[in-house]
XYZ file of C-alpha atoms in Angstrom:
454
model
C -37.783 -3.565 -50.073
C -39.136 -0.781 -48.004
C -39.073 -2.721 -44.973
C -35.640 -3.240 -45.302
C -34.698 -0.376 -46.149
C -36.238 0.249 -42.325
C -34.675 -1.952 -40.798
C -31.854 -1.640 -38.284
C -29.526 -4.284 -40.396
C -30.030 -2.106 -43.665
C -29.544 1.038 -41.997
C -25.832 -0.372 -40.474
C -25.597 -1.523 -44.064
C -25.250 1.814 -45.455
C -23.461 3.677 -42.958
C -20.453 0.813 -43.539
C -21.260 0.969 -47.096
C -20.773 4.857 -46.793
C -17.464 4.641 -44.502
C -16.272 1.981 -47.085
C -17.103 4.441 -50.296
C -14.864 7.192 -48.404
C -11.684 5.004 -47.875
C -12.457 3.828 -51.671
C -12.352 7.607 -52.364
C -9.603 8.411 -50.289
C -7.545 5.660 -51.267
C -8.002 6.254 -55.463
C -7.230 10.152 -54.793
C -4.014 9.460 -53.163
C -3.026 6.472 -55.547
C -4.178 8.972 -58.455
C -2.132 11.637 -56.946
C 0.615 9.276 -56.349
C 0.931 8.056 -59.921
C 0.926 11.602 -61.290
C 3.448 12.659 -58.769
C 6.075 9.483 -59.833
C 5.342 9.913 -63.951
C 5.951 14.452 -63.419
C 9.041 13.025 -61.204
C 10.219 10.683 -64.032
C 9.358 13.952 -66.698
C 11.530 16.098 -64.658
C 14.653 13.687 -64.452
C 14.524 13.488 -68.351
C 14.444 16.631 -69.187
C 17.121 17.636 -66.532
C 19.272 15.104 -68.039
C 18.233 16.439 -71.278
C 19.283 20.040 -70.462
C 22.612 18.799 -68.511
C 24.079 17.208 -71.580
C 23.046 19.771 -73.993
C 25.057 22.151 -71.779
C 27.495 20.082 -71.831
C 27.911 20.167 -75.739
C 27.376 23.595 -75.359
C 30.476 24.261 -72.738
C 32.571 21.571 -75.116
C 32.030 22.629 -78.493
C 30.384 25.802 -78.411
C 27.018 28.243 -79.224
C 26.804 27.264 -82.394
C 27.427 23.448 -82.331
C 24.147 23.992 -79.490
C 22.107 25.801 -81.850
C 23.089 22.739 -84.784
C 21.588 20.091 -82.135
C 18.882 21.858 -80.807
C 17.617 22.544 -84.463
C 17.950 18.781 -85.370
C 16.662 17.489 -82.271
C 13.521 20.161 -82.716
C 13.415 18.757 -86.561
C 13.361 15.320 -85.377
C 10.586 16.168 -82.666
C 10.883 12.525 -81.259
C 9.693 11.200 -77.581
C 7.985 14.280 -76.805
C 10.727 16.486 -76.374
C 10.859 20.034 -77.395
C 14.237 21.958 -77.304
C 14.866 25.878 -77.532
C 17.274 28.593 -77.391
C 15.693 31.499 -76.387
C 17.633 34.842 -76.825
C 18.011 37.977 -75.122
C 14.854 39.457 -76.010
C 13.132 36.499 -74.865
C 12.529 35.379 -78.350
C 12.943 32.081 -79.393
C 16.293 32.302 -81.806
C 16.191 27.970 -82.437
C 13.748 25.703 -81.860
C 10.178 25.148 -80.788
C 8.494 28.498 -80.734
C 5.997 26.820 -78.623
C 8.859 27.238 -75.641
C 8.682 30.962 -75.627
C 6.595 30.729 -72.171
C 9.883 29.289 -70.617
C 10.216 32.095 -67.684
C 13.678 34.113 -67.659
C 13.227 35.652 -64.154
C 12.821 31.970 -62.667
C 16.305 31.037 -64.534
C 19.483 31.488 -62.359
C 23.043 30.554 -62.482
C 24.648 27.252 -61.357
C 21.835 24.590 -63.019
C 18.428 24.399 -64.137
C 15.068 25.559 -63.091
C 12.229 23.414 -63.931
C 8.472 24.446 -64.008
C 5.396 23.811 -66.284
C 4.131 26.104 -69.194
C 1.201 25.740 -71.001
C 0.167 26.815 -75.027
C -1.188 25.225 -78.113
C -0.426 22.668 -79.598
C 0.253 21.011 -76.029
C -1.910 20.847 -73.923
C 0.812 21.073 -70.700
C 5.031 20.691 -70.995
C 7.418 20.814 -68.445
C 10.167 22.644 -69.458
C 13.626 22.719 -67.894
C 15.445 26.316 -68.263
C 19.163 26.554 -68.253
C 20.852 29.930 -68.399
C 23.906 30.166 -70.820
C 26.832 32.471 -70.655
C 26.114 34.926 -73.899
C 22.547 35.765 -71.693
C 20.635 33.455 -74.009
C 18.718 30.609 -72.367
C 18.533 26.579 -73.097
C 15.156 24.978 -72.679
C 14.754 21.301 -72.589
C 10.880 20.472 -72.393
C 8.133 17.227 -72.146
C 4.390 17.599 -72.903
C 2.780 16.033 -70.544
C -0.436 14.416 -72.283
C 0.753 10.806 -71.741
C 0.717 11.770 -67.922
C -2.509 13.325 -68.232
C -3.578 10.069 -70.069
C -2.670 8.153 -66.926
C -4.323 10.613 -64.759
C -7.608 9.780 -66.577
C -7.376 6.491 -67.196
C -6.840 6.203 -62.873
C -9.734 8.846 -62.561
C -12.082 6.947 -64.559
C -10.955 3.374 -63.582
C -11.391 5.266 -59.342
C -15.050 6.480 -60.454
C -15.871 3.044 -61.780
C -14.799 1.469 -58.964
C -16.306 4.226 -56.318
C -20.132 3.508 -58.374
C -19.390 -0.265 -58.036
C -18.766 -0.283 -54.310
C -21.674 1.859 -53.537
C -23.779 -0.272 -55.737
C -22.233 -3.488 -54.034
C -22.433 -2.108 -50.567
C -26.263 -1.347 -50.933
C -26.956 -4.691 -52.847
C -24.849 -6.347 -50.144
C -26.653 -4.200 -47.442
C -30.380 -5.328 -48.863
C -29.645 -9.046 -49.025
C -28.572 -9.097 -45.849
C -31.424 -7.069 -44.369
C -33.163 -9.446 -45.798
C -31.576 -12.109 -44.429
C -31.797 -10.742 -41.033
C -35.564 -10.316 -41.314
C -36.180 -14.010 -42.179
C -34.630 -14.827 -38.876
C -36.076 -12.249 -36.574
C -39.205 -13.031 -38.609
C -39.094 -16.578 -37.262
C -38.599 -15.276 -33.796
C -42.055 -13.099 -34.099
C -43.951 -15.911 -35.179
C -43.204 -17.650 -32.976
C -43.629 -15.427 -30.021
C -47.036 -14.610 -31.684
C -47.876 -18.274 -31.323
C -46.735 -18.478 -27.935
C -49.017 -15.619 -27.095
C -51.985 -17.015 -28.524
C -51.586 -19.982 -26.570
C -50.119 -22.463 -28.731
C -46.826 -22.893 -25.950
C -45.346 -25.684 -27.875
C -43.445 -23.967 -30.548
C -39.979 -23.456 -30.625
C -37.702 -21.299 -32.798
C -35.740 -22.957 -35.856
C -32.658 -23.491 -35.780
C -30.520 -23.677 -38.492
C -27.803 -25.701 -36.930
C -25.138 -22.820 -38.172
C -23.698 -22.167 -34.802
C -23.902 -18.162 -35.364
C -25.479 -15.609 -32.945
C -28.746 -16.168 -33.819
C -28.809 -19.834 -33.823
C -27.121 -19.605 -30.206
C -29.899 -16.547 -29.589
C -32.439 -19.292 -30.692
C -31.175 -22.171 -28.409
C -31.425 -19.908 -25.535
C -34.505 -18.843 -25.882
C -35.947 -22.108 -26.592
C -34.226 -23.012 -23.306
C -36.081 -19.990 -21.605
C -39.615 -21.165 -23.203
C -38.387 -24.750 -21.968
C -38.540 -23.240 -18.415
C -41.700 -21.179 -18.482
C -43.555 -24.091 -19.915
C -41.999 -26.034 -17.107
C -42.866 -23.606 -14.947
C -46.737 -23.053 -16.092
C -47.173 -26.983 -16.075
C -45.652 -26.748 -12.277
C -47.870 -24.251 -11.559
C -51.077 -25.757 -12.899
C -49.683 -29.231 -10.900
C -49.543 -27.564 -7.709
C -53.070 -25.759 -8.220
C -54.251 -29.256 -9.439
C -52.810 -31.075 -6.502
C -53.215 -28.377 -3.863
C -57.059 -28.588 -4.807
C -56.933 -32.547 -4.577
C -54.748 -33.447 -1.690
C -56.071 -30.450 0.482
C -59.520 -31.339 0.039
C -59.801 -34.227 2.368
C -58.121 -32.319 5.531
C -60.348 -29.614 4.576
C -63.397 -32.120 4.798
C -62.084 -33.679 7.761
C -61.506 -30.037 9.330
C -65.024 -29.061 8.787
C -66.664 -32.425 9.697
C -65.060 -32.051 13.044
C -66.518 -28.748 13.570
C -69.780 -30.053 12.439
C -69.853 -33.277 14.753
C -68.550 -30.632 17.221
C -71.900 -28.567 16.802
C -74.719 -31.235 16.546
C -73.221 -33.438 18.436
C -71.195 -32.487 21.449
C -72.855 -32.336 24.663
C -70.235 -31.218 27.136
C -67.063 -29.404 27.307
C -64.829 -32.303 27.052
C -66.752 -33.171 23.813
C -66.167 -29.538 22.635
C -62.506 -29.819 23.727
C -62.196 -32.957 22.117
C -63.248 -31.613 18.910
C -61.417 -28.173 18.862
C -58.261 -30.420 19.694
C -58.613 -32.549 16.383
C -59.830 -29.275 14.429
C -56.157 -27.856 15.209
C -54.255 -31.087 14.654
C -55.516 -30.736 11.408
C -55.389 -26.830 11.212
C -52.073 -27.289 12.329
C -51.588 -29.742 9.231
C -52.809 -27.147 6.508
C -50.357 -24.453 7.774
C -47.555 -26.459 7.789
C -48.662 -27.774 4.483
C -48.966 -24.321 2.730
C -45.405 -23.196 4.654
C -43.508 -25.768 3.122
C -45.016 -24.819 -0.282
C -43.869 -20.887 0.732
C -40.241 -22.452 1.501
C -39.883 -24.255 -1.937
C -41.509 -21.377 -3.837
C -38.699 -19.138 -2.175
C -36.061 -21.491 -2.938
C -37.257 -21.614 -6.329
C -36.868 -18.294 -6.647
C -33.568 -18.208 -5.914
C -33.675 -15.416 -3.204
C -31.288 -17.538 -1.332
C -28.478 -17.555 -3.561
C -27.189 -14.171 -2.605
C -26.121 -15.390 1.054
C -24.029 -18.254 -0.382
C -20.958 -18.782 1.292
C -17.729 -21.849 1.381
C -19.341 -24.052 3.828
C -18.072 -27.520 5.049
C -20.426 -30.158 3.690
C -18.808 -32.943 5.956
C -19.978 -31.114 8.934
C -23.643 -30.230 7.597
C -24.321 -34.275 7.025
C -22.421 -35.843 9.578
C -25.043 -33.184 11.954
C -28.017 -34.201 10.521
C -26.810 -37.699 10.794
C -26.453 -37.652 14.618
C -30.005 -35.863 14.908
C -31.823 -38.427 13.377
C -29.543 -41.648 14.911
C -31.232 -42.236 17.580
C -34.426 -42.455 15.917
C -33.149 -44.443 13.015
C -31.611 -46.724 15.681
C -34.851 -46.740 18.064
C -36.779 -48.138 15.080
C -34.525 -51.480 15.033
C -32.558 -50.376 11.617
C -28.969 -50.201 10.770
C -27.403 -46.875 10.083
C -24.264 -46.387 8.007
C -22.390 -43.652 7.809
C -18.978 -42.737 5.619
C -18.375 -39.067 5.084
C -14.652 -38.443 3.703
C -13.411 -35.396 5.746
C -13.346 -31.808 4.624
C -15.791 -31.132 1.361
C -16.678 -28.070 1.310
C -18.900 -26.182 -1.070
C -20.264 -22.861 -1.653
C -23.856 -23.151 -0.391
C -26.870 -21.960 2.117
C -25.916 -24.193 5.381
C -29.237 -24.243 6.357
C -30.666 -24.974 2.986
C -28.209 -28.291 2.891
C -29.266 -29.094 6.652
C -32.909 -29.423 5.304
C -31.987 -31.195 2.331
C -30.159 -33.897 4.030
C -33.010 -33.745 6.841
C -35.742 -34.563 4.253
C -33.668 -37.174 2.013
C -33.412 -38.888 6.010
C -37.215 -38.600 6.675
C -37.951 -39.913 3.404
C -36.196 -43.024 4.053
C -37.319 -43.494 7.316
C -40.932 -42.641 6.559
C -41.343 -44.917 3.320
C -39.415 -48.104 4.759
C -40.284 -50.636 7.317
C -38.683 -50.978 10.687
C -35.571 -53.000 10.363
C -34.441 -51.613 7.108
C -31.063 -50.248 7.051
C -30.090 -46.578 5.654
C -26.936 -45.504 4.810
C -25.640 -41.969 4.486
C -22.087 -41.604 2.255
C -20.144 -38.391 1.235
C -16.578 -38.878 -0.780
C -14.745 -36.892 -3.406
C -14.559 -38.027 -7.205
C -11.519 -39.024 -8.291
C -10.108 -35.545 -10.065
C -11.276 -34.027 -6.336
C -13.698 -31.744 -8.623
C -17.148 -33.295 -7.762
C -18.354 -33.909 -4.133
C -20.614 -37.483 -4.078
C -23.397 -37.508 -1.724
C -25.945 -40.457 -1.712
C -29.046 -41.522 0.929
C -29.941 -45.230 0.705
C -32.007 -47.586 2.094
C -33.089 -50.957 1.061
C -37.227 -50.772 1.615
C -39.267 -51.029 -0.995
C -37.513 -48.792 -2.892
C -39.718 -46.543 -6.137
C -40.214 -48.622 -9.468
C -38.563 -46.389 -12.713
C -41.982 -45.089 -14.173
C -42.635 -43.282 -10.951
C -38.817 -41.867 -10.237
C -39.105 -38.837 -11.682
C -42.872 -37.934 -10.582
C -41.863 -37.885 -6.850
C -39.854 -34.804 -6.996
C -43.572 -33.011 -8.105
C -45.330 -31.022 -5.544
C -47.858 -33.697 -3.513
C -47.021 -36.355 -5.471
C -47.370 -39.990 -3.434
C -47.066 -43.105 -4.568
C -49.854 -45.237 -4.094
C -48.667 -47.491 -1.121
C -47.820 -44.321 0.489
C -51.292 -42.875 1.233
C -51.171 -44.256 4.538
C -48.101 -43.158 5.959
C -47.469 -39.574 7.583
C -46.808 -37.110 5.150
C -47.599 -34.653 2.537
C -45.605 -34.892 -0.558
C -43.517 -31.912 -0.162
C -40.436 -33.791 0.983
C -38.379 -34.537 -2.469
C -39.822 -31.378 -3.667
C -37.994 -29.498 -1.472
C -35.119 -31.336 -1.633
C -35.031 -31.218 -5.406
C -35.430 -27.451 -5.212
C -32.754 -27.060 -3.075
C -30.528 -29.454 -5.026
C -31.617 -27.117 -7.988
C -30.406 -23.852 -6.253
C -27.055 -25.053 -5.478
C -26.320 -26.440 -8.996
C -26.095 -29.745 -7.948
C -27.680 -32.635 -9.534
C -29.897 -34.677 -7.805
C -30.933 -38.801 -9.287
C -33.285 -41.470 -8.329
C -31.529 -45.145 -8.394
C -32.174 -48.834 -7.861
C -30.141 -49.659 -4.414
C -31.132 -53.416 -5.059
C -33.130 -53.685 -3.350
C -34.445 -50.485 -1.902
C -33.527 -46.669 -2.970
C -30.757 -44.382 -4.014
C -30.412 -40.393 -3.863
C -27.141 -39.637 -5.562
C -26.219 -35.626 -5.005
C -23.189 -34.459 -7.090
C -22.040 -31.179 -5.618
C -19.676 -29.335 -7.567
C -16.866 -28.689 -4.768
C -15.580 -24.945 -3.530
C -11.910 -23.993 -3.039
């Protein structure tokens, strides 16, 4: 209870459970007042009526005929009306002796002045005062306890209901502080598992589709990524130690042989010439692992711009033609004219660059590659695919080769250090676009479904 009576949900809670008891309170005072003001209004058209037809009698039949009915109708003292003639002297001459408060200054000619006097044995009447033509007055009166009845039957039934919504609003305000703690309490825990290294747990979700459930899918998507992230991390500090080791080795054997064993100049040329083949290997290594962690970052998305997609491929295409075509194989080309997307130009040119060099690296001479770009059918989606019909990459393996260094193992021997799907996959990733591994039958497929500008 004390904690959530702390907490932020409790503490809205009461300040709505405060501006709710107000507009309780405002809205029985004027419905009190309201009531009072329509039963005194009711009173006061009685008694009027009362005092008009009296007069009337009076005018019609005479003072003494009016003093006869007022005594009887005082003698009958039914429906809580009181009836006086008050004389002169102020004194009451017939009738209710209680009416001798009826005011003579607030009397004038032409009708009746209403107002409300108060004495024992009622509590408050309302007493209409009608001036007569021998100077005496007529007074028509209602006590008024039925209407103060009302007024505190509404006052107690408001002050019930005032104690009930405060009590609801704080009951209401505790349950669902309380309710609001479970769920940020499952957050904590599991944040305090994540921090003590257990990066497996997720959040629950209870499937209801409110804010925190859609608060809880999105950060599980967020812990998705930084677990996917650490794991890439640890892969590329895994691999960079493994698959930089051996030109490392071969870098520092060369320099050894190059010591002990080289006699002349040439030797020593020799051997500082292979020492920066494979120097010149490393850097170009560790630059392309710069480039993807820069992509990655998604520095580059700022500078996006429409640019025409058609253009980008058909370019790369007729750079790498003539050495497709000077290794014996077929190249095929159908790009559908003007697709253009919003994008980093020469972020695509690479990406198209490397899907080329990957096919012409991992096939054999002779093997054909074609390169097609064409619009879905709604003209929403922009269809890029690379394929070739080599060897192609068995379904296991398919999504391994976008990793950082990853090779298969019957491409050891070729030129190359694992960094080409990676970067195309991270580029792919920047631009949204969604990048997939297929069978060509035989050979491979790189399908590339840009989501199309304009």
């Amino acid at each position: 209870m004390p904690r959530a009576a702390r907490s932020a949900g409790f503490r809205f809670a009461l300040l709505h459970t405060l501006v709710f008891v107000a507009l309780v309170a405002v809205i029985g005072l004027t419905a009190e007042a309201l009531v009072t003001h329509a039963l005194k209004r009711q009173a006061r058209a009685r008694i009027e009526s009362e005092a008009a037809e009296l007069f009337t009698q009076y005018r019609e039949r005479g003072p003494e005929h009016l003093r006869k009915l007022v005594s009887a109708r005082f003698a009958m003292r039914e429906n809580r009306l009181h009836y006086a003639i008050l004389g002169r002297d102020g004194q009451v001459a017939t009738g209710d002796p209680a009416l001798a408060q009826a005011s003579r200054d607030e009397a004038g000619p032409g009708g009746s002045v209403v107002h409300e006097i108060g004495r024992k044995p009622y509590d408050t009447m309302l007493a209409a005062v009608r001036p007569l033509s021998d100077g005496s007055l007529l007074v028509a009166a209602i006590d008024l306890d039925s209407v103060e009845d009302v007024e505190d039957v509404v006052s107690g039934a408001f002050y019930v209901v005032l104690a009930m919504s405060l009590a609801l609003g704080l009951g209401t305000g505790l349950l669902l502080s309380r309710t609001l703690l479970n769920r940020l309490d499952a957050v904590t825990r599991t944040a305090e598992a994540i921090n003590a290294g257990d990066l497996s747990r997720r959040i629950a979700r209870t499937g209801s589709g409110d804010d925190f459930d859609r608060l809880s899918a999105t950060l599980n998507l967020m812990l998705d990524r930084i677990c996917a992230l650490m794991e890439s991390v640890r892969q590329v500090s895994n691999d960079v130690a493994h698959d930089l080791r051996t030109p490392l080795a071969r870098l520092r054997q060369t320099l050894e042989d190059a010591r002990r064993h080289s006699g002349t100049m040439a030797d020593y040329d020799a051997a500082v010439a292979r020492a920066m083949v494979e120097a010149d290997g490393l850097l170009a290594t560790f630059s392309a692992l710069l480039r993807i962690a820069q992509i990655e970052a998604g520095a580059r998305r700022s500078a996006f711009q429409s640019v025409d997609l058609t253009d980008i491929v058909q370019t790369v295409c007729e750079a790498y033609a003539p050495t497709i075509e000077d290794g014996g194989r077929p190249f095929a080309v159908a790009l559908a004219a003007g697709i253009t997307v919003e994008g980093d130009r020469e972020l695509l040119t690479q990406l198209f660059a490397n899907l080329l060099e990957n096919a012409i690296g991992h096939t054999p001479a002779g093997t054909g590659i074609r390169v097609e770009l064409k619009r879905s059918d709604d003209g929403r989606i922009g269809h890029a695919s690379v394929s070739d019909a080599g060897p192609g990459i068995p379904t296991p393996e398919r999504e391994k080769v976008f990793r950082r260094f990853y090779r298969l193992e019957q491409s050891r021997t070729t030129p190359g250090n694992g960094l080409g799907l990676s970067m195309a996959a991270a580029i792919a990733d920047l631009h949204q676009t969604r990048m997939s591994l297929s069978d060509n039958r035989p050979g491979l497929r790189v399908e590339l479904d840009f989501r199309l500008g304009g």
